[in-house]
JSON list of C-alpha atoms in Angstrom, two decimals:
[
{"chain": "A", "resi": 1, "resn": "MET", "atom": "CA", "xyz": [6.67, 56.20, 6.00]},
{"chain": "A", "resi": 2, "resn": "GLY", "atom": "CA", "xyz": [8.61, 55.10, 2.91]},
{"chain": "A", "resi": 3, "resn": "THR", "atom": "CA", "xyz": [8.33, 58.47, 1.18]},
{"chain": "A", "resi": 4, "resn": "VAL", "atom": "CA", "xyz": [9.04, 60.41, 4.36]},
{"chain": "A", "resi": 5, "resn": "ALA", "atom": "CA", "xyz": [12.06, 58.21, 5.11]},
{"chain": "A", "resi": 6, "resn": "ARG", "atom": "CA", "xyz": [13.53, 58.74, 1.63]},
{"chain": "A", "resi": 7, "resn": "GLU", "atom": "CA", "xyz": [13.03, 62.49, 1.79]},
{"chain": "A", "resi": 8, "resn": "LEU", "atom": "CA", "xyz": [14.46, 62.86, 5.30]},
{"chain": "A", "resi": 9, "resn": "LYS", "atom": "CA", "xyz": [17.48, 60.69, 4.44]},
{"chain": "A", "resi": 10, "resn": "LEU", "atom": "CA", "xyz": [18.15, 62.76, 1.32]},
{"chain": "A", "resi": 11, "resn": "ALA", "atom": "CA", "xyz": [17.85, 65.99, 3.30]},
{"chain": "A", "resi": 12, "resn": "ALA", "atom": "CA", "xyz": [20.33, 64.63, 5.86]},
{"chain": "A", "resi": 13, "resn": "GLU", "atom": "CA", "xyz": [22.77, 63.64, 3.10]},
{"chain": "A", "resi": 14, "resn": "LEU", "atom": "CA", "xyz": [22.54, 67.14, 1.64]},
{"chain": "A", "resi": 15, "resn": "GLY", "atom": "CA", "xyz": [22.86, 68.81, 5.05]},
{"chain": "A", "resi": 16, "resn": "LEU", "atom": "CA", "xyz": [19.42, 70.38, 4.79]},
{"chain": "A", "resi": 17, "resn": "ARG", "atom": "CA", "xyz": [17.13, 71.12, 7.69]},
{"chain": "A", "resi": 18, "resn": "THR", "atom": "CA", "xyz": [13.57, 69.90, 7.38]},
{"chain": "A", "resi": 19, "resn": "SER", "atom": "CA", "xyz": [10.14, 70.64, 8.75]},
{"chain": "A", "resi": 20, "resn": "LEU", "atom": "CA", "xyz": [7.08, 68.42, 8.97]},
{"chain": "A", "resi": 21, "resn": "HIS", "atom": "CA", "xyz": [3.49, 69.07, 9.89]},
{"chain": "A", "resi": 22, "resn": "VAL", "atom": "CA", "xyz": [2.41, 66.35, 12.30]},
{"chain": "A", "resi": 23, "resn": "GLU", "atom": "CA", "xyz": [-0.83, 65.76, 14.12]},
{"chain": "A", "resi": 24, "resn": "ALA", "atom": "CA", "xyz": [-1.14, 62.09, 15.03]},
{"chain": "A", "resi": 25, "resn": "GLY", "atom": "CA", "xyz": [0.47, 60.34, 17.96]},
{"chain": "A", "resi": 26, "resn": "GLY", "atom": "CA", "xyz": [2.89, 57.55, 17.08]},
{"chain": "A", "resi": 27, "resn": "THR", "atom": "CA", "xyz": [4.50, 59.49, 14.23]},
{"chain": "A", "resi": 28, "resn": "ILE", "atom": "CA", "xyz": [7.48, 60.67, 16.27]},
{"chain": "A", "resi": 29, "resn": "ALA", "atom": "CA", "xyz": [8.09, 57.18, 17.69]},
{"chain": "A", "resi": 30, "resn": "ASP", "atom": "CA", "xyz": [7.98, 55.77, 14.14]},
{"chain": "A", "resi": 31, "resn": "LEU", "atom": "CA", "xyz": [10.53, 58.31, 12.94]},
{"chain": "A", "resi": 32, "resn": "ARG", "atom": "CA", "xyz": [12.81, 57.50, 15.87]},
{"chain": "A", "resi": 33, "resn": "GLU", "atom": "CA", "xyz": [12.46, 53.77, 15.20]},
{"chain": "A", "resi": 34, "resn": "HIS", "atom": "CA", "xyz": [13.61, 54.37, 11.61]},
{"chain": "A", "resi": 35, "resn": "GLY", "atom": "CA", "xyz": [16.56, 56.51, 12.76]},
{"chain": "A", "resi": 36, "resn": "LEU", "atom": "CA", "xyz": [15.02, 59.64, 11.23]},
{"chain": "A", "resi": 37, "resn": "LEU", "atom": "CA", "xyz": [14.60, 61.85, 14.26]},
{"chain": "A", "resi": 38, "resn": "ARG", "atom": "CA", "xyz": [17.14, 64.69, 14.07]},
{"chain": "A", "resi": 39, "resn": "ASP", "atom": "CA", "xyz": [17.16, 68.49, 13.82]},
{"chain": "A", "resi": 40, "resn": "THR", "atom": "CA", "xyz": [13.74, 68.61, 12.18]},
{"chain": "A", "resi": 41, "resn": "THR", "atom": "CA", "xyz": [11.15, 71.23, 13.07]},
{"chain": "A", "resi": 42, "resn": "PHE", "atom": "CA", "xyz": [7.73, 69.72, 13.72]},
{"chain": "A", "resi": 43, "resn": "VAL", "atom": "CA", "xyz": [4.73, 71.98, 13.16]},
{"chain": "A", "resi": 44, "resn": "HIS", "atom": "CA", "xyz": [1.60, 71.70, 15.35]},
{"chain": "A", "resi": 45, "resn": "ALA", "atom": "CA", "xyz": [2.04, 68.20, 16.88]},
{"chain": "A", "resi": 46, "resn": "ASN", "atom": "CA", "xyz": [-1.08, 68.65, 19.01]},
{"chain": "A", "resi": 47, "resn": "GLY", "atom": "CA", "xyz": [-1.84, 64.92, 18.88]},
{"chain": "A", "resi": 48, "resn": "ILE", "atom": "CA", "xyz": [1.52, 63.60, 20.07]},
{"chain": "A", "resi": 49, "resn": "SER", "atom": "CA", "xyz": [2.21, 62.31, 23.56]},
{"chain": "A", "resi": 50, "resn": "ASP", "atom": "CA", "xyz": [4.40, 63.85, 26.23]},
{"chain": "A", "resi": 51, "resn": "GLU", "atom": "CA", "xyz": [6.81, 60.95, 25.70]},
{"chain": "A", "resi": 52, "resn": "GLU", "atom": "CA", "xyz": [7.09, 61.86, 22.01]},
{"chain": "A", "resi": 53, "resn": "LEU", "atom": "CA", "xyz": [7.73, 65.49, 22.97]},
{"chain": "A", "resi": 54, "resn": "ARG", "atom": "CA", "xyz": [10.65, 64.28, 25.09]},
{"chain": "A", "resi": 55, "resn": "MET", "atom": "CA", "xyz": [11.87, 62.27, 22.09]},
{"chain": "A", "resi": 56, "resn": "LEU", "atom": "CA", "xyz": [11.93, 65.49, 20.06]},
{"chain": "A", "resi": 57, "resn": "ALA", "atom": "CA", "xyz": [13.89, 67.27, 22.78]},
{"chain": "A", "resi": 58, "resn": "ASP", "atom": "CA", "xyz": [16.37, 64.39, 23.09]},
{"chain": "A", "resi": 59, "resn": "ALA", "atom": "CA", "xyz": [16.91, 64.34, 19.31]},
{"chain": "A", "resi": 60, "resn": "GLY", "atom": "CA", "xyz": [17.58, 68.08, 19.04]},
{"chain": "A", "resi": 61, "resn": "SER", "atom": "CA", "xyz": [14.39, 68.63, 17.08]},
{"chain": "A", "resi": 62, "resn": "SER", "atom": "CA", "xyz": [12.21, 71.69, 17.49]},
{"chain": "A", "resi": 63, "resn": "LEU", "atom": "CA", "xyz": [8.49, 72.38, 17.65]},
{"chain": "A", "resi": 64, "resn": "SER", "atom": "CA", "xyz": [6.74, 75.23, 15.89]},
{"chain": "A", "resi": 65, "resn": "ILE", "atom": "CA", "xyz": [3.39, 76.26, 17.31]},
{"chain": "A", "resi": 66, "resn": "SER", "atom": "CA", "xyz": [0.76, 78.05, 15.22]},
{"chain": "A", "resi": 67, "resn": "PRO", "atom": "CA", "xyz": [-1.71, 79.00, 17.94]},
{"chain": "A", "resi": 68, "resn": "ASP", "atom": "CA", "xyz": [-4.25, 80.87, 15.81]},
{"chain": "A", "resi": 69, "resn": "VAL", "atom": "CA", "xyz": [-4.46, 78.09, 13.20]},
{"chain": "A", "resi": 70, "resn": "GLU", "atom": "CA", "xyz": [-4.50, 75.32, 15.81]},
{"chain": "A", "resi": 71, "resn": "LEU", "atom": "CA", "xyz": [-7.39, 76.92, 17.66]},
{"chain": "A", "resi": 72, "resn": "LYS", "atom": "CA", "xyz": [-9.31, 77.82, 14.50]},
{"chain": "A", "resi": 73, "resn": "MET", "atom": "CA", "xyz": [-8.94, 74.36, 12.93]},
{"chain": "A", "resi": 74, "resn": "GLY", "atom": "CA", "xyz": [-9.84, 72.51, 16.12]},
{"chain": "A", "resi": 75, "resn": "PHE", "atom": "CA", "xyz": [-6.44, 70.91, 16.72]},
{"chain": "A", "resi": 76, "resn": "GLY", "atom": "CA", "xyz": [-6.72, 71.75, 20.42]},
{"chain": "A", "resi": 77, "resn": "SER", "atom": "CA", "xyz": [-4.81, 74.10, 22.64]},
{"chain": "A", "resi": 78, "resn": "PRO", "atom": "CA", "xyz": [-1.34, 75.09, 21.44]},
{"chain": "A", "resi": 79, "resn": "MET", "atom": "CA", "xyz": [1.43, 72.87, 22.82]},
{"chain": "A", "resi": 80, "resn": "THR", "atom": "CA", "xyz": [3.36, 75.67, 24.51]},
{"chain": "A", "resi": 81, "resn": "GLY", "atom": "CA", "xyz": [3.21, 74.47, 28.11]},
{"chain": "A", "resi": 82, "resn": "ARG", "atom": "CA", "xyz": [3.61, 70.80, 27.25]},
{"chain": "A", "resi": 83, "resn": "ALA", "atom": "CA", "xyz": [6.62, 71.59, 25.05]},
{"chain": "A", "resi": 84, "resn": "LEU", "atom": "CA", "xyz": [8.31, 73.56, 27.81]},
{"chain": "A", "resi": 85, "resn": "ALA", "atom": "CA", "xyz": [7.64, 70.76, 30.32]},
{"chain": "A", "resi": 86, "resn": "ALA", "atom": "CA", "xyz": [9.31, 68.29, 27.92]},
{"chain": "A", "resi": 87, "resn": "GLY", "atom": "CA", "xyz": [12.43, 70.43, 27.59]},
{"chain": "A", "resi": 88, "resn": "LEU", "atom": "CA", "xyz": [11.60, 72.02, 24.22]},
{"chain": "A", "resi": 89, "resn": "ARG", "atom": "CA", "xyz": [11.76, 75.72, 23.51]},
{"chain": "A", "resi": 90, "resn": "PRO", "atom": "CA", "xyz": [8.97, 76.14, 20.96]},
{"chain": "A", "resi": 91, "resn": "THR", "atom": "CA", "xyz": [9.00, 78.53, 18.07]},
{"chain": "A", "resi": 92, "resn": "LEU", "atom": "CA", "xyz": [5.99, 80.34, 16.67]},
{"chain": "A", "resi": 93, "resn": "SER", "atom": "CA", "xyz": [4.57, 80.27, 13.18]},
{"chain": "A", "resi": 94, "resn": "ILE", "atom": "CA", "xyz": [1.61, 81.68, 11.30]},
{"chain": "A", "resi": 95, "resn": "ASP", "atom": "CA", "xyz": [1.07, 78.66, 8.99]},
{"chain": "A", "resi": 96, "resn": "ASP", "atom": "CA", "xyz": [-2.00, 79.79, 7.04]},
{"chain": "A", "resi": 97, "resn": "VAL", "atom": "CA", "xyz": [-2.15, 83.53, 6.32]},
{"chain": "A", "resi": 98, "resn": "PRO", "atom": "CA", "xyz": [-5.43, 83.41, 4.35]},
{"chain": "A", "resi": 99, "resn": "SER", "atom": "CA", "xyz": [-7.28, 82.15, 7.44]},
{"chain": "A", "resi": 100, "resn": "VAL", "atom": "CA", "xyz": [-5.49, 83.95, 10.31]},
{"chain": "A", "resi": 101, "resn": "GLY", "atom": "CA", "xyz": [-3.56, 87.18, 10.81]},
{"chain": "A", "resi": 102, "resn": "GLY", "atom": "CA", "xyz": [-0.13, 87.24, 9.20]},
{"chain": "A", "resi": 103, "resn": "ASP", "atom": "CA", "xyz": [1.79, 89.18, 11.83]},
{"chain": "A", "resi": 104, "resn": "MET", "atom": "CA", "xyz": [3.94, 87.63, 14.54]},
{"chain": "A", "resi": 105, "resn": "PHE", "atom": "CA", "xyz": [2.70, 89.98, 17.28]},
{"chain": "A", "resi": 106, "resn": "SER", "atom": "CA", "xyz": [-0.85, 88.62, 16.94]},
{"chain": "A", "resi": 107, "resn": "THR", "atom": "CA", "xyz": [0.52, 85.08, 17.10]},
{"chain": "A", "resi": 108, "resn": "MET", "atom": "CA", "xyz": [2.55, 85.95, 20.20]},
{"chain": "A", "resi": 109, "resn": "ARG", "atom": "CA", "xyz": [-0.54, 87.45, 21.87]},
{"chain": "A", "resi": 110, "resn": "THR", "atom": "CA", "xyz": [-2.64, 84.36, 21.14]},
{"chain": "A", "resi": 111, "resn": "ALA", "atom": "CA", "xyz": [0.02, 81.97, 22.44]},
{"chain": "A", "resi": 112, "resn": "PHE", "atom": "CA", "xyz": [0.42, 84.07, 25.57]},
{"chain": "A", "resi": 113, "resn": "ALA", "atom": "CA", "xyz": [-3.31, 84.39, 26.26]},
{"chain": "A", "resi": 114, "resn": "VAL", "atom": "CA", "xyz": [-4.04, 80.69, 25.77]},
{"chain": "A", "resi": 115, "resn": "GLN", "atom": "CA", "xyz": [-1.17, 79.47, 27.97]},
{"chain": "A", "resi": 116, "resn": "ARG", "atom": "CA", "xyz": [-1.86, 82.05, 30.66]},
{"chain": "A", "resi": 117, "resn": "GLY", "atom": "CA", "xyz": [-5.47, 80.88, 30.65]},
{"chain": "A", "resi": 118, "resn": "LEU", "atom": "CA", "xyz": [-4.41, 77.25, 31.01]},
{"chain": "A", "resi": 119, "resn": "ASP", "atom": "CA", "xyz": [-1.82, 77.55, 33.76]},
{"chain": "A", "resi": 120, "resn": "GLY", "atom": "CA", "xyz": [-0.48, 81.11, 34.02]},
{"chain": "A", "resi": 121, "resn": "GLY", "atom": "CA", "xyz": [3.00, 79.79, 33.30]},
{"chain": "A", "resi": 122, "resn": "LEU", "atom": "CA", "xyz": [4.21, 82.04, 30.53]},
{"chain": "A", "resi": 123, "resn": "ARG", "atom": "CA", "xyz": [6.03, 85.36, 30.58]},
{"chain": "A", "resi": 124, "resn": "SER", "atom": "CA", "xyz": [6.20, 88.00, 27.86]},
{"chain": "A", "resi": 125, "resn": "ARG", "atom": "CA", "xyz": [9.94, 87.35, 27.64]},
{"chain": "A", "resi": 126, "resn": "ASP", "atom": "CA", "xyz": [9.25, 83.70, 26.74]},
{"chain": "A", "resi": 127, "resn": "LEU", "atom": "CA", "xyz": [7.19, 84.78, 23.73]},
{"chain": "A", "resi": 128, "resn": "LEU", "atom": "CA", "xyz": [9.87, 87.19, 22.59]},
{"chain": "A", "resi": 129, "resn": "GLU", "atom": "CA", "xyz": [12.47, 84.41, 22.81]},
{"chain": "A", "resi": 130, "resn": "PHE", "atom": "CA", "xyz": [10.21, 81.93, 20.95]},
{"chain": "A", "resi": 131, "resn": "ALA", "atom": "CA", "xyz": [9.99, 84.43, 18.07]},
{"chain": "A", "resi": 132, "resn": "THR", "atom": "CA", "xyz": [13.68, 85.40, 18.00]},
{"chain": "A", "resi": 133, "resn": "VAL", "atom": "CA", "xyz": [16.41, 83.30, 19.66]},
{"chain": "A", "resi": 134, "resn": "ASP", "atom": "CA", "xyz": [14.51, 80.00, 19.66]},
{"chain": "A", "resi": 135, "resn": "ALA", "atom": "CA", "xyz": [13.33, 80.48, 16.06]},
{"chain": "A", "resi": 136, "resn": "ALA", "atom": "CA", "xyz": [16.87, 81.21, 14.88]},
{"chain": "A", "resi": 137, "resn": "GLN", "atom": "CA", "xyz": [18.16, 78.12, 16.67]},
{"chain": "A", "resi": 138, "resn": "SER", "atom": "CA", "xyz": [15.47, 75.91, 15.10]},
{"chain": "A", "resi": 139, "resn": "CYS", "atom": "CA", "xyz": [16.69, 77.05, 11.66]},
{"chain": "A", "resi": 140, "resn": "GLY", "atom": "CA", "xyz": [20.37, 76.59, 12.50]},
{"chain": "A", "resi": 141, "resn": "LEU", "atom": "CA", "xyz": [20.95, 80.35, 12.32]},
{"chain": "A", "resi": 142, "resn": "ASP", "atom": "CA", "xyz": [21.51, 81.11, 16.00]},
{"chain": "A", "resi": 143, "resn": "ALA", "atom": "CA", "xyz": [25.22, 81.86, 15.46]},
{"chain": "A", "resi": 144, "resn": "ARG", "atom": "CA", "xyz": [24.28, 84.66, 13.04]},
{"chain": "A", "resi": 145, "resn": "THR", "atom": "CA", "xyz": [20.91, 86.08, 14.09]},
{"chain": "A", "resi": 146, "resn": "GLY", "atom": "CA", "xyz": [18.03, 85.88, 16.54]},
{"chain": "A", "resi": 147, "resn": "SER", "atom": "CA", "xyz": [19.51, 87.74, 19.48]},
{"chain": "A", "resi": 148, "resn": "ILE", "atom": "CA", "xyz": [18.08, 91.07, 20.45]},
{"chain": "A", "resi": 149, "resn": "THR", "atom": "CA", "xyz": [20.88, 91.72, 22.88]},
{"chain": "A", "resi": 150, "resn": "PRO", "atom": "CA", "xyz": [22.61, 95.04, 22.13]},
{"chain": "A", "resi": 151, "resn": "GLY", "atom": "CA", "xyz": [25.93, 94.55, 20.37]}
]
C-alpha cells in the first residue's frame, strides 16, 4: 500500500488520471481508508464486493472490463451487470492482445453474450456507450470526444 499510496498521491498532485489492475476484495476499501479513492479507472476487479463497487461509484472512479481476458484467465464472469447495479457505467478494454483478439467489436460481443447469458439485462446500445461515451468520460475526455451523436 505504501508504494501505491505514494504513486496515487503524486498523480493527484500532477493532475494525472490513473488506472490500476485489481483483483482482490478489500483493496478498494483500503484505498478509501487512505483517502486515495478518486477518478481512477480500475481494471478487472472481479474479486471485489458489491459494497466496494458502490465505493468506486461514490468516488467518481470507473471500472474497465476486459471480458475476453477475464474469462480466459479464470477471473470469473465480467463485472458488467454488477457494475451497472452499483451505479457504475463500465468501460471496455482488451488488456492482453497476445492472448485475445485486439479489436473492440469482439470485446463488445463477448461482454454482451456473457451478460445476456447471465441475466439478459444488456442492450446493444449499452455496449456502444461503454466503448464510446463512458470510455471518454473515464479518461476525462468526455467534453471533447466519445459522443457519436451527429453534430
